[in-house]
PDB file of C-alpha atoms and ligand atoms in Angstrom:
ATOM      1  CA  VAL A   6      95.700  99.390 105.180  1.00 96.00           C
ATOM      2  CA  ILE A   7      92.155  99.305 103.803  1.00 96.00           C
ATOM      3  CA  THR A   8      89.452 101.254 105.609  1.00 95.00           C
ATOM      4  CA  HIS A   9      85.804 102.121 105.045  1.00 95.00           C
ATOM      5  CA  LEU A  10      84.803  98.779 103.588  1.00 93.00           C
ATOM      6  CA  ARG A  11      81.768  99.671 105.655  1.00 90.00           C
ATOM      7  CA  GLY A  12      80.865 103.243 106.555  1.00 89.00           C
ATOM      8  CA  ALA A  13      81.589 106.254 104.360  1.00 87.00           C
ATOM      9  CA  PRO A  14      84.658 108.484 104.615  1.00 88.00           C
ATOM     10  CA  GLN A  15      84.028 112.163 105.190  1.00 85.00           C
ATOM     11  CA  ASN A  16      85.192 113.505 101.889  1.00 85.00           C
ATOM     12  CA  ALA A  17      82.692 115.326  99.720  1.00 86.00           C
ATOM     13  CA  LYS A  18      84.701 114.881  96.506  1.00 88.00           C
ATOM     14  CA  ILE A  19      85.319 111.177  96.974  1.00 92.00           C
ATOM     15  CA  GLY A  20      81.954 110.039  98.311  1.00 95.00           C
ATOM     16  CA  ASP A  21      81.340 106.545  99.601  1.00 95.00           C
ATOM     17  CA  MET A  22      84.473 104.589  98.677  1.00 97.00           C
ATOM     18  CA  SER A  23      86.670 102.246 100.651  1.00 97.00           C
ATOM     19  CA  GLN A  24      90.195 103.616 101.085  1.00 96.00           C
ATOM     20  CA  ALA A  25      93.559 101.929 100.565  1.00 97.00           C
ATOM     21  CA  TRP A  26      96.345 103.701 102.472  1.00 97.00           C
ATOM     22  CA  ILE A  27      99.987 103.147 101.571  1.00 97.00           C
ATOM     23  CA  MET A  28     102.067 103.968 104.627  1.00 96.00           C
ATOM     24  CA  PRO A  29     105.505 103.376 106.098  1.00 95.00           C
ATOM     25  CA  VAL A  30     105.496 100.597 108.682  1.00 94.00           C
ATOM     26  CA  GLU A  31     107.751 102.067 111.323  1.00 93.00           C
ATOM     27  CA  THR A  32     107.531 105.802 110.768  1.00 95.00           C
ATOM     28  CA  SER A  33     104.241 107.584 111.331  1.00 96.00           C
ATOM     29  CA  PRO A  34     102.946 109.652 108.404  1.00 96.00           C
ATOM     30  CA  ASN A  35     103.346 112.885 110.398  1.00 96.00           C
ATOM     31  CA  GLU A  36     106.979 112.044 111.077  1.00 96.00           C
ATOM     32  CA  ALA A  37     107.522 110.811 107.522  1.00 96.00           C
ATOM     33  CA  VAL A  38     106.371 114.032 105.877  1.00 94.00           C
ATOM     34  CA  SER A  39     108.632 116.068 108.140  1.00 94.00           C
ATOM     35  CA  ASN A  40     111.803 113.930 107.883  1.00 94.00           C
ATOM     36  CA  GLY A  41     111.413 112.882 104.248  1.00 93.00           C
ATOM     37  CA  ASP A  42     110.672 109.189 104.914  1.00 94.00           C
ATOM     38  CA  ASP A  43     107.454 109.659 102.941  1.00 95.00           C
ATOM     39  CA  GLU A  44     109.650 109.076  99.893  1.00 95.00           C
ATOM     40  CA  ALA A  45     109.239 105.359 100.672  1.00 95.00           C
ATOM     41  CA  VAL A  46     105.523 105.563  99.886  1.00 96.00           C
ATOM     42  CA  CYS A  47     105.171 108.700  97.763  1.00 95.00           C
ATOM     43  CA  GLY A  48     108.329 108.320  95.681  1.00 92.00           C
ATOM     44  CA  SER A  49     109.423 111.429  93.843  1.00 87.00           C
ATOM     45  CA  CYS A  50     105.978 113.066  93.735  1.00 90.00           C
ATOM     46  CA  GLN A  51     106.605 116.791  93.562  1.00 86.00           C
ATOM     47  CA  PHE A  52     103.652 117.536  95.807  1.00 87.00           C
ATOM     48  CA  ARG A  53     105.514 115.938  98.758  1.00 92.00           C
ATOM     49  CA  PRO A  54     106.192 118.499 101.502  1.00 86.00           C
ATOM     50  CA  ALA A  55     109.937 117.811 101.300  1.00 84.00           C
ATOM     51  CA  LEU A  56     109.907 118.735  97.622  1.00 85.00           C
ATOM     52  CA  GLY A  57     107.883 121.872  98.098  1.00 79.00           C
ATOM     53  CA  GLY A  58     104.406 120.663  99.005  1.00 82.00           C
ATOM     54  CA  GLY A  59     101.007 121.037  97.435  1.00 83.00           C
ATOM     55  CA  CYS A  60      99.631 117.571  98.290  1.00 86.00           C
ATOM     56  CA  TYR A  61      95.918 117.834  99.015  1.00 83.00           C
ATOM     57  CA  VAL A  62      95.981 115.052 101.647  1.00 90.00           C
ATOM     58  CA  GLN A  63      95.684 116.426 105.175  1.00 91.00           C
ATOM     59  CA  VAL A  64      98.078 113.895 106.668  1.00 93.00           C
ATOM     60  CA  PRO A  65      97.577 114.678 110.398  1.00 93.00           C
ATOM     61  CA  PHE A  66      93.830 114.161 110.120  1.00 92.00           C
ATOM     62  CA  THR A  67      93.797 111.210 107.741  1.00 93.00           C
ATOM     63  CA  SER A  68      96.702 108.821 107.121  1.00 94.00           C
ATOM     64  CA  HIS A  69      98.338 109.620 110.451  1.00 95.00           C
ATOM     65  CA  ARG A  70      95.191 108.564 112.304  1.00 95.00           C
ATOM     66  CA  VAL A  71      94.898 105.372 110.261  1.00 96.00           C
ATOM     67  CA  TRP A  72      98.566 104.558 110.914  1.00 96.00           C
ATOM     68  CA  TRP A  73      98.091 105.165 114.637  1.00 95.00           C
ATOM     69  CA  ALA A  74      95.059 102.870 114.766  1.00 95.00           C
ATOM     70  CA  TRP A  75      97.005 100.206 112.852  1.00 94.00           C
ATOM     71  CA  GLN A  76     100.339 100.344 114.670  1.00 92.00           C
ATOM     72  CA  LYS A  77      99.319 101.370 118.171  1.00 90.00           C
ATOM     73  CA  PHE A  78      95.891  99.810 118.557  1.00 88.00           C
ATOM     74  CA  GLY A  79      95.987  96.897 116.091  1.00 86.00           C
ATOM     75  CA  SER A  80      92.623  98.002 114.791  1.00 88.00           C
ATOM     76  CA  TYR A  81      92.642  96.162 111.451  1.00 91.00           C
ATOM     77  CA  LYS A  82      92.206  92.527 110.490  1.00 91.00           C
ATOM     78  CA  PRO A  83      94.959  90.717 108.544  1.00 89.00           C
ATOM     79  CA  ILE A  84      94.731  90.587 104.743  1.00 87.00           C
ATOM     80  CA  GLU A  85      93.868  86.882 104.951  1.00 88.00           C
ATOM     81  CA  GLN A  86      90.475  87.964 106.295  1.00 90.00           C
ATOM     82  CA  LEU A  87      89.751  90.237 103.355  1.00 91.00           C
ATOM     83  CA  PRO A  88      86.084  89.724 102.488  1.00 93.00           C
ATOM     84  CA  ASP A  89      84.717  88.964  99.034  1.00 96.00           C
ATOM     85  CA  LEU A  90      84.806  92.294  97.188  1.00 96.00           C
ATOM     86  CA  THR A  91      82.599  91.304  94.267  1.00 95.00           C
ATOM     87  CA  ASP A  92      79.734  93.582  95.274  1.00 94.00           C
ATOM     88  CA  ALA A  93      81.865  95.973  97.294  1.00 95.00           C
ATOM     89  CA  LYS A  94      81.777  99.732  96.917  1.00 96.00           C
ATOM     90  CA  PRO A  95      84.502 101.289  94.739  1.00 97.00           C
ATOM     91  CA  MET A  96      87.940 101.603  96.328  1.00 97.00           C
ATOM     92  CA  ARG A  97      90.189 104.637  96.320  1.00 97.00           C
ATOM     93  CA  ILE A  98      93.600 103.035  95.894  1.00 97.00           C
ATOM     94  CA  GLY A  99      96.076 105.516  97.342  1.00 95.00           C
ATOM     95  CA  ALA A 100      94.086 107.605  99.818  1.00 95.00           C
ATOM     96  CA  TRP A 101      97.646 108.512 100.777  1.00 96.00           C
ATOM     97  CA  GLY A 102     100.773 107.117  99.137  1.00 96.00           C
ATOM     98  CA  ASP A 103     101.506 105.750  95.686  1.00 96.00           C
ATOM     99  CA  PRO A 104     100.212 102.317  94.607  1.00 96.00           C
ATOM    100  CA  MET A 105     103.558 101.532  92.976  1.00 96.00           C
ATOM    101  CA  ALA A 106     105.213 101.619  96.417  1.00 96.00           C
ATOM    102  CA  VAL A 107     103.490  98.298  97.100  1.00 95.00           C
ATOM    103  CA  PRO A 108     104.310  95.076  95.193  1.00 93.00           C
ATOM    104  CA  ALA A 109     101.866  94.181  92.440  1.00 93.00           C
ATOM    105  CA  GLU A 110     100.982  90.923  94.207  1.00 93.00           C
ATOM    106  CA  ALA A 111      99.348  92.852  97.046  1.00 93.00           C
ATOM    107  CA  TRP A 112      96.985  94.668  94.695  1.00 95.00           C
ATOM    108  CA  GLN A 113      96.329  91.497  92.742  1.00 95.00           C
ATOM    109  CA  ARG A 114      94.801  90.070  95.927  1.00 95.00           C
ATOM    110  CA  LEU A 115      92.154  92.784  95.800  1.00 96.00           C
ATOM    111  CA  PHE A 116      91.317  92.064  92.179  1.00 95.00           C
ATOM    112  CA  ASP A 117      91.287  88.322  92.921  1.00 96.00           C
ATOM    113  CA  ALA A 118      88.839  89.069  95.746  1.00 96.00           C
ATOM    114  CA  GLY A 119      86.511  90.556  93.128  1.00 97.00           C
ATOM    115  CA  LEU A 120      87.227  94.280  93.352  1.00 96.00           C
ATOM    116  CA  GLY A 121      85.580  95.660  90.231  1.00 95.00           C
ATOM    117  CA  ARG A 122      85.518  99.442  90.691  1.00 95.00           C
ATOM    118  CA  TRP A 123      88.311 101.662  91.893  1.00 96.00           C
ATOM    119  CA  THR A 124      90.394 104.795  91.296  1.00 96.00           C
ATOM    120  CA  ALA A 125      94.205 104.857  91.382  1.00 97.00           C
ATOM    121  CA  TYR A 126      96.974 107.301  90.491  1.00 96.00           C
ATOM    122  CA  THR A 127     100.740 107.020  90.336  1.00 96.00           C
ATOM    123  CA  SER A 128     103.461 109.597  89.891  1.00 94.00           C
ATOM    124  CA  GLN A 129     106.022 106.776  89.531  1.00 95.00           C
ATOM    125  CA  TRP A 130     105.146 106.258  85.865  1.00 96.00           C
ATOM    126  CA  THR A 131     108.288 108.267  85.068  1.00 95.00           C
ATOM    127  CA  THR A 132     110.577 105.561  86.451  1.00 94.00           C
ATOM    128  CA  ALA A 133     108.472 102.440  85.825  1.00 95.00           C
ATOM    129  CA  SER A 134     110.105  99.667  83.803  1.00 95.00           C
ATOM    130  CA  GLU A 135     108.357  98.315  80.725  1.00 96.00           C
ATOM    131  CA  VAL A 136     107.121  95.319  82.711  1.00 95.00           C
ATOM    132  CA  GLU A 137     105.826  97.517  85.537  1.00 94.00           C
ATOM    133  CA  ARG A 138     104.118  99.845  83.063  1.00 95.00           C
ATOM    134  CA  ALA A 139     102.318  96.971  81.378  1.00 94.00           C
ATOM    135  CA  TRP A 140     100.828  95.866  84.679  1.00 95.00           C
ATOM    136  CA  TRP A 141     100.113  99.173  86.392  1.00 96.00           C
ATOM    137  CA  GLN A 142      98.762 101.199  83.511  1.00 95.00           C
ATOM    138  CA  ARG A 143      95.900  98.755  83.114  1.00 94.00           C
ATOM    139  CA  TRP A 144      94.393 100.105  86.314  1.00 95.00           C
ATOM    140  CA  ALA A 145      96.175 103.287  87.454  1.00 97.00           C
ATOM    141  CA  MET A 146      96.313 106.783  86.008  1.00 97.00           C
ATOM    142  CA  ALA A 147      99.604 108.590  85.503  1.00 97.00           C
ATOM    143  CA  SER A 148      99.625 111.754  87.633  1.00 95.00           C
ATOM    144  CA  CYS A 149     100.907 114.668  85.592  1.00 95.00           C
ATOM    145  CA  LYS A 150     101.424 118.363  86.179  1.00 91.00           C
ATOM    146  CA  SER A 151     101.743 119.712  82.657  1.00 94.00           C
ATOM    147  CA  ALA A 152     100.341 119.040  79.203  1.00 96.00           C
ATOM    148  CA  GLU A 153     103.838 118.070  78.019  1.00 97.00           C
ATOM    149  CA  GLU A 154     104.233 115.545  80.811  1.00 96.00           C
ATOM    150  CA  ALA A 155     100.779 114.139  80.086  1.00 97.00           C
ATOM    151  CA  ALA A 156     101.627 113.731  76.401  1.00 98.00           C
ATOM    152  CA  GLU A 157     104.805 111.875  77.373  1.00 98.00           C
ATOM    153  CA  ALA A 158     102.883 109.525  79.675  1.00 97.00           C
ATOM    154  CA  GLN A 159     100.193 108.928  77.057  1.00 97.00           C
ATOM    155  CA  ALA A 160     102.876 108.051  74.509  1.00 97.00           C
ATOM    156  CA  LEU A 161     104.017 105.356  76.956  1.00 97.00           C
ATOM    157  CA  GLY A 162     100.477 103.978  77.074  1.00 95.00           C
ATOM    158  CA  TRP A 163      99.126 105.598  80.240  1.00 97.00           C
ATOM    159  CA  ARG A 164      95.857 107.391  80.731  1.00 97.00           C
ATOM    160  CA  THR A 165      96.626 110.602  82.559  1.00 98.00           C
ATOM    161  CA  TYR A 166      95.222 112.676  85.377  1.00 97.00           C
ATOM    162  CA  ARG A 167      96.583 116.183  85.012  1.00 96.00           C
ATOM    163  CA  ALA A 168      96.586 118.982  87.552  1.00 93.00           C
ATOM    164  CA  ARG A 169      96.449 122.262  85.677  1.00 94.00           C
ATOM    165  CA  LEU A 170      96.219 125.969  86.287  1.00 93.00           C
ATOM    166  CA  GLU A 171      93.013 127.770  85.430  1.00 91.00           C
ATOM    167  CA  THR A 172      94.924 129.428  82.621  1.00 91.00           C
ATOM    168  CA  ASP A 173      96.083 126.098  81.106  1.00 93.00           C
ATOM    169  CA  PRO A 174      93.743 125.058  78.302  1.00 95.00           C
ATOM    170  CA  LEU A 175      92.112 121.651  78.348  1.00 96.00           C
ATOM    171  CA  GLN A 176      93.657 119.348  75.733  1.00 97.00           C
ATOM    172  CA  PRO A 177      91.428 117.774  73.044  1.00 96.00           C
ATOM    173  CA  ASN A 178      91.917 114.300  74.542  1.00 96.00           C
ATOM    174  CA  GLU A 179      91.003 115.427  78.072  1.00 97.00           C
ATOM    175  CA  LEU A 180      87.760 115.829  79.953  1.00 95.00           C
ATOM    176  CA  VAL A 181      87.212 117.930  83.048  1.00 96.00           C
ATOM    177  CA  CYS A 182      86.985 115.852  86.222  1.00 95.00           C
ATOM    178  CA  PRO A 183      83.236 115.879  86.938  1.00 94.00           C
ATOM    179  CA  ALA A 184      83.925 116.486  90.633  1.00 93.00           C
ATOM    180  CA  ALA A 185      85.994 119.587  89.923  1.00 92.00           C
ATOM    181  CA  GLU A 186      84.732 122.977  90.978  1.00 91.00           C
ATOM    182  CA  GLU A 187      85.142 124.144  87.388  1.00 92.00           C
ATOM    183  CA  SER A 188      82.972 121.297  86.046  1.00 92.00           C
ATOM    184  CA  PRO A 189      79.318 121.934  85.177  1.00 89.00           C
ATOM    185  CA  SER A 190      78.577 118.624  86.902  1.00 86.00           C
ATOM    186  CA  HIS A 191      80.399 119.685  90.073  1.00 84.00           C
ATOM    187  CA  GLY A 192      78.997 117.599  92.907  1.00 85.00           C
ATOM    188  CA  VAL A 193      79.501 114.225  91.202  1.00 94.00           C
ATOM    189  CA  THR A 194      81.703 112.087  93.454  1.00 95.00           C
ATOM    190  CA  CYS A 195      84.508 109.662  92.568  1.00 96.00           C
ATOM    191  CA  ALA A 196      82.312 106.924  94.028  1.00 96.00           C
ATOM    192  CA  LYS A 197      79.768 107.573  91.269  1.00 95.00           C
ATOM    193  CA  CYS A 198      82.265 108.384  88.519  1.00 95.00           C
ATOM    194  CA  HIS A 199      85.322 106.131  89.103  1.00 94.00           C
ATOM    195  CA  ILE A 200      86.679 106.629  85.584  1.00 94.00           C
ATOM    196  CA  CYS A 201      90.199 107.142  86.932  1.00 96.00           C
ATOM    197  CA  ASP A 202      90.948 103.449  86.641  1.00 95.00           C
ATOM    198  CA  GLY A 203      93.638 103.138  83.981  1.00 95.00           C
ATOM    199  CA  VAL A 204      93.202 101.819  80.463  1.00 91.00           C
ATOM    200  CA  SER A 205      91.150  98.731  81.200  1.00 74.00           C
ATOM    201  CA  ARG A 206      87.711 100.296  80.596  1.00 74.00           C
ATOM    202  CA  ARG A 207      85.725 101.812  77.787  1.00 71.00           C
ATOM    203  CA  ILE A 208      86.657 105.371  78.859  1.00 71.00           C
ATOM    204  CA  ARG A 209      89.685 106.442  76.894  1.00 80.00           C
ATOM    205  CA  LYS A 210      89.778 110.162  77.570  1.00 95.00           C
ATOM    206  CA  ASN A 211      92.260 111.551  80.014  1.00 97.00           C
ATOM    207  CA  VAL A 212      91.254 113.697  82.964  1.00 97.00           C
ATOM    208  CA  ALA A 213      92.265 117.214  83.998  1.00 97.00           C
ATOM    209  CA  ILE A 214      91.476 119.265  87.080  1.00 95.00           C
ATOM    210  CA  VAL A 215      92.386 122.756  88.228  1.00 93.00           C
ATOM    211  CA  VAL A 216      94.652 122.422  91.295  1.00 85.00           C
ATOM    212  CA  HIS A 217      92.569 122.271  94.412  1.00 64.00           C
ATOM    213  CA  GLY A 218      92.717 121.494  98.129  1.00 52.00           C
ATOM    214  CA  ARG A 219      94.118 123.261 101.169  1.00 50.00           C
ATOM    215  CA  SER A 220      97.594 123.456  99.643  1.00 48.00           C
ATOM    216  CA  HIS A 221      96.179 125.052  96.521  1.00 59.00           C
ATOM    217  CA  ALA A 222      98.698 127.894  96.348  1.00 59.00           C
ATOM    218  CA  ARG A 223     101.737 125.618  96.617  1.00 58.00           C
ATOM    219  CA  GLY A 224     100.158 123.062  94.287  1.00 62.00           C
ATOM    220  CA  ALA A 225      99.596 125.803  91.735  1.00 65.00           C
ATOM    221  CA  ALA A 226     103.250 126.804  92.024  1.00 62.00           C
ATOM    222  CA  VAL A 227     104.355 123.195  91.345  1.00 65.00           C
ATOM    223  CA  VAL A 228     101.994 122.909  88.378  1.00 69.00           C
ATOM    224  CA  GLY A 229     103.117 126.297  87.156  1.00 62.00           C
ATOM    225  CA  GLY A 230     106.749 125.191  87.389  1.00 61.00           C
ATOM    226  CA  GLN A 231     107.827 127.804  89.979  1.00 49.00           C
TER     227      GLN A 231
HETATM  228  S1  SF4 B 325      87.373 111.977  86.956  1.00 91.57           S
HETATM  229 FE1  SF4 B 325      85.888 110.913  88.261  1.00 91.57          FE
HETATM  230  S2  SF4 B 325      87.074 109.333  89.342  1.00 91.57           S
HETATM  231 FE2  SF4 B 325      88.540 110.797  88.481  1.00 91.57          FE
HETATM  232  S3  SF4 B 325      88.930 112.241  90.157  1.00 91.57           S
HETATM  233 FE3  SF4 B 325      87.272 113.109  88.898  1.00 91.57          FE
HETATM  234  S4  SF4 B 325      85.356 112.387  89.852  1.00 91.57           S
HETATM  235 FE4  SF4 B 325      87.044 111.139  90.666  1.00 91.57          FE
END
């Protein structure tokens, strides 16, 4: 489901971006995170509640509400009515869920509609086939939780977005996410920055951020390998 093609989401870090939500069809996000069905859309991401938690998405207040509006109130238009996205605001692909849970053809429709600016992240880079990698790494970042993991993903051709502890040093091929609290440019939004868009652009550096969000403590434990 795509929301906020008009109107801005209330997220200070993200800013004014449209949002693509990847959700189960029959199970609500609230139910999915408690019974483990979120695996269908989040794969083996270690920040899933069932695997210990740490995900920064506040499911009950975000994806669950979108799912409810979609499934119970039929609030959204069919994909066939997708407008021309040539001059559209940037899109956050994966406001909840992993882009690789959706067939490539679905995302291609957005690019065919002219989408030119976006951010996207996948933790499924670990299991992607060579063919999948070639397609997805052009426009999605590999989500990583250690410098070793990031190096492995980079060796496979991905740009990486690494969650790190404050005590983990930045690697020479990384820059600090400009929206991060630890960044001197803190206050820049993803809508302005949107460099987390895979390998298709001029930006080649990878991105790192100190674990943040409401589940900070658990996220830090996952990143710290506890
Ligand atoms: S590097 Fe830019 S696009 Fe990526 S998360 Fe940070 S602010 Fe957003």
